[in-house]
Short mmCIF file of C-alpha atoms and ligand atoms in Angstrom, two decimals:
data_model
loop_
_atom_site.label_atom_id
_atom_site.label_comp_id
_atom_site.label_asym_id
_atom_site.label_seq_id
_atom_site.Cartn_x
_atom_site.Cartn_y
_atom_site.Cartn_z
CA MET A 177 8.31 -12.57 19.90
CA PHE A 178 10.77 -10.46 17.97
CA PHE A 179 12.87 -11.00 14.89
CA ASN A 180 15.52 -8.49 15.94
CA LYS A 181 14.72 -7.66 19.53
CA THR A 182 17.56 -5.21 20.15
CA ILE A 183 16.60 -2.94 17.31
CA GLU A 184 12.82 -3.42 17.53
CA THR A 185 12.71 -2.49 21.21
CA ILE A 186 15.45 0.15 21.24
CA ASN A 187 14.39 3.20 23.23
CA ARG A 188 13.21 6.33 21.44
CA LYS A 189 16.28 8.41 22.22
CA GLU A 190 18.68 5.81 20.92
CA LEU A 191 16.49 5.12 17.91
CA ASP A 192 16.41 8.82 16.98
CA ALA A 193 20.21 9.00 17.36
CA LEU A 194 20.64 5.92 15.17
CA VAL A 195 18.35 7.42 12.53
CA GLU A 196 20.35 10.66 12.43
CA ASN A 197 23.60 8.77 12.22
CA ARG A 198 22.25 6.86 9.23
CA ILE A 199 20.85 10.01 7.63
CA ARG A 200 24.37 11.49 7.67
CA TYR A 201 25.93 8.36 6.21
CA THR A 202 23.19 7.97 3.57
CA ILE A 203 23.59 11.59 2.42
CA LYS A 204 27.35 11.09 2.19
CA TYR A 205 26.81 7.89 0.21
CA ALA A 206 24.41 9.70 -2.12
CA ASN A 207 26.88 12.48 -2.74
CA GLU A 208 29.67 10.03 -3.51
CA ASN A 209 27.79 7.37 -5.46
CA SER A 210 24.62 8.69 -7.04
CA PRO A 211 25.11 10.74 -10.25
CA PHE A 212 21.68 12.26 -9.66
CA TYR A 213 22.39 13.48 -6.14
CA LYS A 214 25.91 14.66 -6.94
CA LYS A 215 24.48 17.08 -9.51
CA TRP A 216 21.38 17.79 -7.50
CA PHE A 217 23.25 18.91 -4.36
CA ARG A 218 25.37 21.24 -6.51
CA LYS A 219 22.38 22.60 -8.42
CA HIS A 220 20.40 23.35 -5.25
CA ASN A 221 23.40 24.74 -3.41
CA ILE A 222 23.24 22.06 -0.79
CA ASN A 223 26.28 21.20 1.24
CA PRO A 224 25.80 17.51 2.04
CA ASN A 225 27.78 17.93 5.26
CA GLN A 226 25.08 20.27 6.52
CA ILE A 227 22.40 17.60 6.37
CA LYS A 228 22.69 16.09 9.81
CA THR A 229 19.27 15.62 11.31
CA HIS A 230 15.85 14.51 10.29
CA ALA A 231 14.68 18.15 10.27
CA ASP A 232 17.44 19.01 7.77
CA LEU A 233 15.73 16.74 5.24
CA LEU A 234 13.14 19.52 5.00
CA ASN A 235 15.76 21.57 3.19
CA LEU A 236 16.16 18.99 0.45
CA PRO A 237 13.82 19.13 -2.52
CA ILE A 238 11.24 16.37 -2.90
CA ILE A 239 11.56 13.97 -5.80
CA SER A 240 8.84 11.90 -7.42
CA GLY A 241 8.37 9.01 -9.80
CA ARG A 242 8.62 11.54 -12.59
CA THR A 243 12.10 12.58 -11.38
CA ILE A 244 13.22 8.96 -11.68
CA ARG A 245 11.75 8.62 -15.18
CA ASN A 246 13.36 11.88 -16.27
CA ASN A 247 16.72 10.62 -15.12
CA GLN A 248 16.85 7.31 -16.89
CA PRO A 249 16.84 6.26 -20.57
CA PRO A 250 15.41 7.37 -22.90
CA LYS A 251 15.28 10.81 -21.25
CA SER A 252 18.79 10.58 -19.88
CA GLN A 253 21.83 8.71 -21.18
CA ASP A 254 22.35 6.59 -18.13
CA PHE A 255 20.44 5.68 -14.98
CA GLN A 256 21.20 8.67 -12.80
CA PHE A 257 19.75 7.03 -9.69
CA ARG A 258 21.93 3.90 -9.99
CA SER A 259 24.34 4.31 -7.14
CA ILE A 260 26.57 1.27 -7.47
CA ASP A 261 28.74 -0.35 -10.17
CA TRP A 262 26.87 -2.41 -12.72
CA ASN A 263 28.79 -5.51 -11.65
CA LYS A 264 27.51 -5.19 -8.08
CA VAL A 265 23.87 -5.11 -9.21
CA PHE A 266 22.11 -8.36 -8.32
CA THR A 267 18.65 -7.74 -9.86
CA ILE A 268 16.98 -5.01 -11.89
CA HIS A 269 13.29 -4.25 -11.42
CA GLU A 270 10.75 -2.12 -13.19
CA THR A 271 7.56 -0.83 -11.71
CA SER A 272 4.84 -0.60 -14.29
CA GLY A 273 3.22 2.59 -13.07
CA THR A 274 0.09 4.10 -14.51
CA SER A 275 1.90 6.38 -16.97
CA GLY A 276 3.08 3.42 -19.03
CA SER A 277 6.75 4.23 -18.71
CA PRO A 278 8.32 2.12 -15.98
CA LYS A 279 10.73 3.26 -13.29
CA THR A 280 13.92 1.23 -12.97
CA PHE A 281 15.31 0.06 -9.63
CA PHE A 282 18.65 -1.62 -9.01
CA PHE A 283 19.10 -4.04 -6.14
CA THR A 284 22.26 -5.40 -4.57
CA TRP A 285 22.05 -8.65 -2.63
CA ASN A 286 22.35 -6.63 0.58
CA ASP A 287 19.37 -4.49 -0.52
CA TRP A 288 17.38 -7.72 -0.74
CA LYS A 289 18.55 -8.78 2.69
CA ARG A 290 17.50 -5.46 4.24
CA TYR A 291 14.12 -5.57 2.50
CA ALA A 292 13.64 -9.14 3.73
CA GLU A 293 14.52 -8.13 7.28
CA LYS A 294 11.68 -5.60 7.24
CA TYR A 295 9.17 -8.29 6.24
CA ALA A 296 10.70 -10.80 8.64
CA ARG A 297 10.08 -8.38 11.52
CA ALA A 298 6.48 -7.89 10.38
CA PHE A 299 5.81 -11.63 10.04
CA VAL A 300 7.23 -12.39 13.49
CA SER A 301 5.25 -9.51 15.01
CA GLN A 302 2.11 -11.16 13.57
CA GLY A 303 2.96 -14.46 15.22
CA PHE A 304 4.54 -16.31 12.30
CA GLY A 305 7.55 -18.49 12.99
CA LYS A 306 9.18 -21.86 12.47
CA GLY A 307 6.69 -24.48 11.37
CA ASP A 308 4.38 -22.06 9.62
CA ARG A 309 3.54 -22.74 5.99
CA VAL A 310 2.50 -19.75 3.95
CA VAL A 311 0.96 -19.60 0.48
CA VAL A 312 2.09 -16.43 -1.28
CA CYS A 313 -0.62 -15.40 -3.75
CA ALA A 314 1.15 -12.14 -4.67
CA SER A 315 2.92 -12.33 -8.00
CA TYR A 316 6.62 -13.04 -8.35
CA GLY A 317 8.81 -11.40 -10.96
CA MET A 318 9.34 -7.70 -11.44
CA ASN A 319 7.24 -7.08 -8.35
CA VAL A 320 9.60 -7.34 -5.35
CA GLY A 321 6.96 -8.09 -2.69
CA ALA A 322 6.57 -11.84 -3.14
CA ASN A 323 10.31 -12.46 -3.43
CA THR A 324 11.02 -10.33 -0.39
CA MET A 325 8.52 -12.31 1.66
CA THR A 326 10.09 -15.55 0.47
CA LEU A 327 13.52 -14.38 1.62
CA ALA A 328 11.98 -13.25 4.90
CA ALA A 329 10.60 -16.76 5.36
CA LYS A 330 14.10 -18.16 4.97
CA LYS A 331 15.26 -15.86 7.76
CA ILE A 332 12.58 -17.01 10.18
CA GLY A 333 12.47 -20.67 9.17
CA MET A 334 8.99 -20.92 7.72
CA THR A 335 7.87 -22.70 4.57
CA ILE A 336 6.68 -20.80 1.52
CA ILE A 337 4.34 -22.17 -1.14
CA PRO A 338 5.01 -19.73 -3.99
CA GLU A 339 1.78 -19.94 -5.98
CA GLY A 340 2.14 -16.36 -7.23
CA LYS A 341 -1.62 -16.11 -7.82
CA CYS A 342 -4.82 -16.86 -5.99
CA VAL A 343 -6.17 -19.36 -8.47
CA PHE A 344 -4.72 -22.69 -7.49
CA PRO A 345 -6.07 -26.17 -6.92
CA LEU A 346 -7.58 -26.64 -3.48
CA ARG A 347 -5.33 -29.64 -2.93
CA VAL A 348 -2.66 -27.06 -2.04
CA ILE A 349 -4.74 -26.17 0.99
CA MET A 350 -5.85 -29.73 1.72
CA ASN A 351 -2.46 -31.41 1.26
CA TYR A 352 -0.04 -28.87 2.67
CA LYS A 353 -2.29 -27.38 5.37
CA PRO A 354 -0.91 -23.84 5.12
CA THR A 355 -1.15 -21.80 8.31
CA GLY A 356 -1.04 -18.47 6.50
CA LEU A 357 -1.97 -16.86 3.20
CA VAL A 358 -0.57 -13.68 1.68
CA GLY A 359 -2.79 -11.95 -0.89
CA SER A 360 -5.47 -9.34 -1.36
CA VAL A 361 -8.96 -8.92 0.09
CA PHE A 362 -10.60 -10.00 -3.16
CA LYS A 363 -8.29 -12.97 -3.62
CA PHE A 364 -9.15 -14.28 -0.15
CA ILE A 365 -12.87 -13.85 -0.76
CA ARG A 366 -12.67 -15.66 -4.11
CA LEU A 367 -10.63 -18.46 -2.60
CA ALA A 368 -13.17 -18.89 0.19
CA ARG A 369 -15.96 -19.01 -2.37
CA GLN A 370 -14.08 -21.56 -4.47
CA MET A 371 -13.70 -23.71 -1.36
CA SER A 372 -17.38 -23.45 -0.45
CA GLN A 373 -18.34 -24.46 -3.99
CA GLU A 374 -16.23 -27.58 -3.55
CA LYS A 375 -17.88 -28.23 -0.18
CA LYS A 376 -14.78 -27.27 1.83
CA ARG A 377 -14.98 -24.87 4.74
CA PRO A 378 -12.37 -22.10 4.95
CA LEU A 379 -12.98 -22.13 8.71
CA GLU A 380 -11.68 -25.69 8.89
CA SER A 381 -8.75 -25.20 6.54
CA GLY A 382 -6.18 -24.72 9.29
CA VAL A 383 -5.32 -21.20 8.08
CA LYS A 384 -4.53 -19.12 11.16
CA ARG A 385 -3.52 -15.80 9.63
CA LEU A 386 -4.22 -13.84 6.48
CA VAL A 387 -1.81 -11.12 5.41
CA ILE A 388 -3.06 -8.46 3.02
CA GLY A 389 -0.24 -6.86 1.08
CA GLY A 390 0.09 -3.71 -0.91
CA GLU A 391 -3.39 -2.22 -0.71
CA SER A 392 -5.48 -0.30 1.73
CA PHE A 393 -8.83 -1.69 2.75
CA ALA A 394 -11.82 -0.89 4.90
CA GLU A 395 -12.18 -2.31 8.40
CA GLU A 396 -15.47 -3.80 7.15
CA SER A 397 -13.50 -5.88 4.62
CA ARG A 398 -11.17 -7.05 7.36
CA SER A 399 -13.93 -8.15 9.68
CA TYR A 400 -15.72 -9.98 6.88
CA LEU A 401 -12.55 -11.90 6.00
CA ALA A 402 -11.87 -12.62 9.66
CA GLU A 403 -15.35 -14.09 9.93
CA ILE A 404 -15.32 -16.31 6.85
CA TRP A 405 -11.78 -17.58 7.47
CA GLY A 406 -12.13 -17.61 11.25
CA CYS A 407 -8.69 -16.08 11.77
CA LYS A 408 -6.74 -12.87 12.22
CA VAL A 409 -6.21 -10.58 9.25
CA PHE A 410 -3.10 -8.40 9.12
CA ASN A 411 -2.18 -5.50 6.92
CA THR A 412 1.23 -4.84 5.39
CA TYR A 413 2.33 -1.91 3.30
CA GLY A 414 5.20 -2.35 0.90
CA SER A 415 6.60 -0.94 -2.28
CA THR A 416 9.58 -1.33 -4.57
CA GLU A 417 10.91 1.88 -3.06
CA GLY A 418 11.29 0.07 0.24
CA THR A 419 8.44 0.95 2.54
CA MET A 420 7.79 -2.31 4.31
CA CYS A 421 5.58 -1.71 7.30
CA GLY A 422 3.36 -4.25 9.01
CA GLU A 423 0.69 -4.54 11.63
CA CYS A 424 1.74 -6.38 14.77
CA SER A 425 -0.38 -8.62 16.97
CA GLN A 426 -2.17 -5.52 18.32
CA ILE A 427 -3.71 -4.65 14.91
CA ASP A 428 -3.57 -1.00 15.79
CA GLY A 429 -1.40 0.68 13.15
CA LEU A 430 1.57 -0.49 11.10
CA HIS A 431 5.07 -0.42 12.59
CA VAL A 432 7.59 1.42 10.43
CA PRO A 433 11.10 -0.12 10.54
CA GLU A 434 12.51 3.28 11.43
CA ASP A 435 16.13 2.22 11.42
CA LEU A 436 15.96 1.19 7.75
CA VAL A 437 13.46 3.55 6.17
CA HIS A 438 12.66 7.10 7.16
CA LEU A 439 9.11 8.33 6.61
CA ASP A 440 8.15 11.97 6.95
CA ILE A 441 4.53 13.02 6.73
CA TYR A 442 4.12 16.28 4.79
CA ASN A 443 1.36 18.84 4.53
CA PRO A 444 -0.60 19.38 1.28
CA SER A 445 1.80 21.96 -0.12
CA LEU A 446 4.74 19.63 0.62
CA GLN A 447 6.45 22.48 2.48
CA ASP A 448 6.45 21.20 6.03
CA PHE A 449 5.82 18.17 8.21
CA VAL A 450 2.38 17.70 9.73
CA LYS A 451 1.90 17.00 13.42
CA ASP A 452 1.45 13.41 14.54
CA GLY A 453 -2.22 12.56 14.30
CA GLU A 454 -2.75 14.66 11.15
CA CYS A 455 -3.12 13.18 7.70
CA GLY A 456 -0.41 13.92 5.17
CA ARG A 457 1.69 12.65 2.33
CA ILE A 458 4.32 9.95 2.96
CA ILE A 459 7.78 11.14 1.88
CA LEU A 460 10.37 8.37 2.07
CA SER A 461 14.14 8.34 2.47
CA GLU A 462 16.17 5.18 2.51
CA LEU A 463 18.46 4.80 5.52
CA LEU A 464 21.70 2.94 4.96
CA PRO A 465 23.49 1.38 7.89
CA VAL A 466 27.01 2.85 8.08
CA GLY A 467 29.34 1.09 5.65
CA GLU A 468 26.50 -0.42 3.54
CA LYS A 469 25.89 0.20 -0.15
CA THR A 470 22.73 0.29 -2.23
CA GLY A 471 21.70 -0.05 -5.88
CA THR A 472 19.16 2.78 -6.11
CA LEU A 473 19.10 5.50 -3.51
CA LEU A 474 16.06 7.67 -2.88
CA LEU A 475 15.90 10.67 -0.53
CA ASN A 476 12.70 12.61 0.08
CA TYR A 477 10.75 10.49 -2.36
CA ASP A 478 7.07 11.28 -2.73
CA THR A 479 5.22 7.95 -2.46
CA GLU A 480 1.89 9.58 -3.44
CA ASP A 481 0.35 7.76 -0.49
CA THR A 482 -1.20 9.41 2.53
CA THR A 483 -1.27 8.34 6.15
CA VAL A 484 -1.34 9.49 9.78
CA VAL A 485 1.30 8.79 12.43
CA CYS A 486 -0.74 7.27 15.23
CA SER A 487 2.00 6.70 17.79
CA ARG A 488 5.71 6.99 18.55
CA ASP A 489 5.29 5.46 21.99
CA LYS A 490 6.10 1.93 22.94
CA CYS A 491 3.45 -0.44 21.59
CA ALA A 492 1.76 -3.05 23.76
CA CYS A 493 3.66 -5.63 21.69
CA GLY A 494 6.93 -4.21 23.06
CA ARG A 495 8.10 -2.54 19.85
CA THR A 496 9.19 1.09 19.99
CA HIS A 497 9.08 1.87 16.26
CA MET A 498 6.37 4.31 15.26
CA LYS A 499 2.99 3.22 13.98
CA ILE A 500 1.07 4.65 11.04
CA LEU A 501 -2.50 4.19 9.90
CA ASN A 502 -3.30 2.14 6.83
CA PRO A 503 -1.83 4.26 3.98
CA GLN A 504 -4.14 5.24 1.14
CA ARG A 505 -3.21 5.87 -2.46
CA GLU A 506 -3.63 9.41 -3.64
CA ALA A 507 -4.33 7.96 -7.12
CA GLU A 508 -7.37 6.22 -5.65
CA THR A 509 -8.74 9.42 -4.18
CA PHE A 510 -11.37 11.29 -6.18
CA TRP A 511 -13.04 14.64 -5.67
CA ILE A 512 -16.66 15.59 -5.89
CA ASN A 513 -16.64 19.36 -5.72
CA ASP A 514 -14.65 20.02 -2.54
CA SER A 515 -14.96 16.60 -0.99
CA PRO A 516 -12.49 13.78 -1.46
CA PHE A 517 -13.32 10.12 -1.22
CA ASN A 518 -11.09 7.10 -1.57
CA ARG A 519 -11.61 3.56 -2.84
CA VAL A 520 -11.58 2.53 0.81
CA ASP A 521 -14.67 4.68 1.49
CA ILE A 522 -16.53 2.86 -1.26
CA GLU A 523 -15.52 -0.49 0.23
CA GLN A 524 -16.72 0.69 3.62
CA GLY A 525 -20.15 0.85 1.98
CA VAL A 526 -19.95 -2.36 -0.04
CA PHE A 527 -18.58 -4.58 2.71
CA GLN A 528 -21.22 -3.79 5.34
CA ARG A 529 -21.79 -7.16 6.95
CA GLU A 530 -25.44 -7.50 6.03
CA ASN A 531 -24.65 -6.71 2.39
CA MET A 532 -22.37 -9.70 2.21
CA GLU A 533 -25.44 -11.97 2.46
CA TYR A 534 -26.29 -10.75 -1.04
CA LEU A 535 -23.04 -9.57 -2.64
CA THR A 536 -19.79 -11.20 -3.73
CA GLY A 537 -17.87 -8.06 -2.75
CA GLU A 538 -16.80 -7.38 -6.35
CA TYR A 539 -17.78 -3.92 -7.51
CA GLU A 540 -16.87 -1.06 -9.83
CA VAL A 541 -17.65 2.65 -9.74
CA PHE A 542 -18.13 5.23 -12.50
CA LEU A 543 -18.16 8.96 -11.90
CA ARG A 544 -20.03 11.03 -14.46
CA GLU A 545 -21.02 14.66 -14.79
CA ARG A 546 -24.22 15.94 -16.44
CA PRO A 547 -23.10 18.73 -18.79
CA LYS A 548 -26.23 20.92 -18.47
CA ASP A 549 -26.18 21.45 -14.70
CA GLY A 550 -22.99 19.81 -13.47
CA ALA A 551 -24.82 17.25 -11.33
CA ILE A 552 -22.53 14.35 -10.56
CA THR A 553 -23.52 10.72 -10.65
CA LEU A 554 -21.67 8.05 -8.79
CA SER A 555 -22.74 4.71 -10.29
CA VAL A 556 -21.80 1.70 -8.26
CA ASN A 557 -22.10 -1.67 -9.94
CA MET A 558 -22.17 -4.52 -7.48
CA GLU A 559 -21.98 -8.20 -8.22
CA CYS A 560 -24.71 -10.26 -6.56
CA LEU A 561 -24.51 -13.80 -5.31
CA ASP A 562 -28.03 -14.32 -6.62
CA GLN A 563 -29.40 -11.35 -8.49
CA GLU A 564 -33.05 -12.50 -8.27
CA ASN A 565 -32.97 -12.70 -4.49
CA CYS A 566 -30.84 -9.66 -3.70
CA CYS A 567 -32.57 -7.44 -1.20
CA ILE A 568 -31.89 -4.13 -2.91
CA PRO A 569 -33.31 -1.69 -0.29
CA ILE A 570 -31.18 -3.24 2.46
CA VAL A 571 -27.97 -3.10 0.40
CA GLU A 572 -28.72 0.48 -0.67
CA GLU A 573 -29.31 1.65 2.85
CA ASN A 574 -26.20 -0.08 4.16
CA PHE A 575 -24.05 1.20 1.33
CA LEU A 576 -25.09 4.81 1.84
CA ARG A 577 -24.60 4.57 5.57
CA GLY A 578 -21.11 3.07 5.20
CA PHE A 579 -19.94 5.25 2.33
CA LEU A 580 -21.14 8.55 3.78
CA LYS A 581 -20.18 7.71 7.37
CA PHE A 582 -17.24 10.15 7.55
CA LYS A 583 -18.34 12.39 4.67
CA PRO A 584 -20.75 15.04 5.97
CA LYS A 585 -20.23 17.31 2.96
CA LEU A 586 -20.93 14.55 0.48
CA ARG A 587 -23.97 13.54 2.48
CA ARG A 588 -25.30 17.07 2.20
CA GLU A 589 -24.73 17.16 -1.54
CA TYR A 590 -26.44 13.81 -1.85
CA GLU A 591 -29.42 15.04 0.18
CA GLU A 592 -29.60 18.24 -1.86
CA GLY A 593 -29.57 16.26 -5.11
CA LYS A 594 -26.26 17.64 -6.37
CA LEU A 595 -24.77 14.19 -6.08
CA LYS A 596 -26.72 11.21 -7.37
CA ILE A 597 -25.73 7.77 -6.21
CA ALA A 598 -27.02 4.98 -8.43
CA LEU A 599 -26.55 1.40 -7.36
CA ASN A 600 -26.78 -1.34 -9.98
CA PHE A 601 -27.00 -4.98 -9.14
CA LEU A 602 -25.38 -7.32 -11.64
CA ARG A 603 -25.06 -11.05 -12.16
CA GLU A 604 -21.77 -12.83 -11.68
CA LYS A 605 -19.06 -11.90 -14.20
CA GLU A 606 -21.09 -9.00 -15.63
CA LEU A 607 -18.86 -6.28 -14.24
CA GLN A 608 -16.59 -4.49 -16.70
CA ILE A 609 -13.50 -5.15 -14.59
CA TYR A 610 -13.63 -8.77 -15.73
CA ARG A 611 -13.04 -7.63 -19.29
CA SER A 612 -10.07 -5.38 -18.53
CA LYS A 613 -6.54 -6.66 -18.27
CA GLY A 614 -4.13 -6.08 -15.40
CA ARG A 615 -4.96 -4.70 -12.00
CA PRO A 616 -8.70 -3.93 -11.93
CA LYS A 617 -9.50 -0.25 -11.89
CA ARG A 618 -12.32 -0.07 -9.35
CA ILE A 619 -13.15 3.61 -9.80
CA VAL A 620 -13.30 5.17 -13.26
CA ASP A 621 -13.68 8.93 -13.55
CA LYS A 622 -15.59 9.63 -16.76
CA ARG A 623 -15.99 13.36 -16.16
CA GLN A 624 -14.61 14.93 -19.33
CA PHE A 625 -14.20 18.51 -18.30
CA HIS A 626 -13.47 17.77 -14.75
CA LEU A 627 -10.33 19.34 -13.50
CA LYS A 628 -8.22 16.52 -12.15
CA ARG A 629 -6.99 17.65 -8.80
CA THR A 630 -5.55 16.36 -5.63
CA ARG A 631 -5.12 17.82 -2.22
CA PHE A 632 -1.43 17.96 -2.93
CA GLN A 633 -1.17 20.17 -5.97
ZN1 ZN B 954 3.14 -3.37 18.08
#
């Protein structure tokens, strides 16, 4: 089943030609409508007519969230990235960001429709269609994800129950019999626990598909959810900047809607593309269909996420658009000496199946450094279902095996005593994340003199 069969199954040659056609139009649109790009092309001596192919994008500088902030009030008089008249702007969004100063994005109604098309394709590729009822637990408002999914549902004729959060009365599940839920790993686990406490079985709820949006997760988390809900669990990747990619029925990478958004994967120095199969940074450019307009236009935008292109061949589902691995946030990657680890690696340790007999899945991590000898401690606080009866040696062994699975260097440092891993087992609601507001920060780096670094500096 396809949402837009012609474009989703277009052959590679035609798809590449379409992409280049749209690159040319988008660059032209940027030069004519975006105050930022008009100046930027001049400043960097770029002739927009010379940007014709995907490889030519390499010659354009890369912009980041900081570039957007520096080109909007209060740093700049007007919004330099706004690329349409104020009276054509349908909605204005801000992304909160970690720096505290939000980035502004302008959307036309057609921007919304294109965003919704990307989600509609993903939903249909996951088997959703007419007659499905989906509870959206993601929040509505400044965040575009939930609204985009709701518009996508309109396109494919399914029903949305816009809860906007995961805490809702179970009658929603009992009375409306949703066939799908959109939320996060932790929301689905909590919901399942809430149901069990009220003597309801998630397995018998009628939910056929779970869609995890906007976060990377470990395969261990997926299989645990699949087991407790007794259904398929799909991943989607989306952002206000317009990356909306989704796993299809094959659950083997996320399809990128290549005709609407162009993703290049760059090497650590952000100088060149990496080969398919190699990990790199996702650099995004919007692609406008010829004749279309947009509210905010981004070219070569650094998403600060990393991924790997796993295939540009035709997928078993019939789609020809390329597939990428679950993207990870660079901001959730931490370094211990020369070894990086991501939040997902921690979850690979926490969500080992046997651990879930004892744990709720909720956890938090603190990284500390001992000043006298530089030894690093990774303290992992885990919430237990029943602290008295938690089998600590089993959980410890499983955690270490899962966490260090793909980390030979860290394993060595752990074995040599340069890295201490301390697991703490806490009662329900004792974790510090419960006392912090907003999105829980799972990993807190307390190392004072530690040089903050990333692979991409
Ligand atoms: Zn596929």
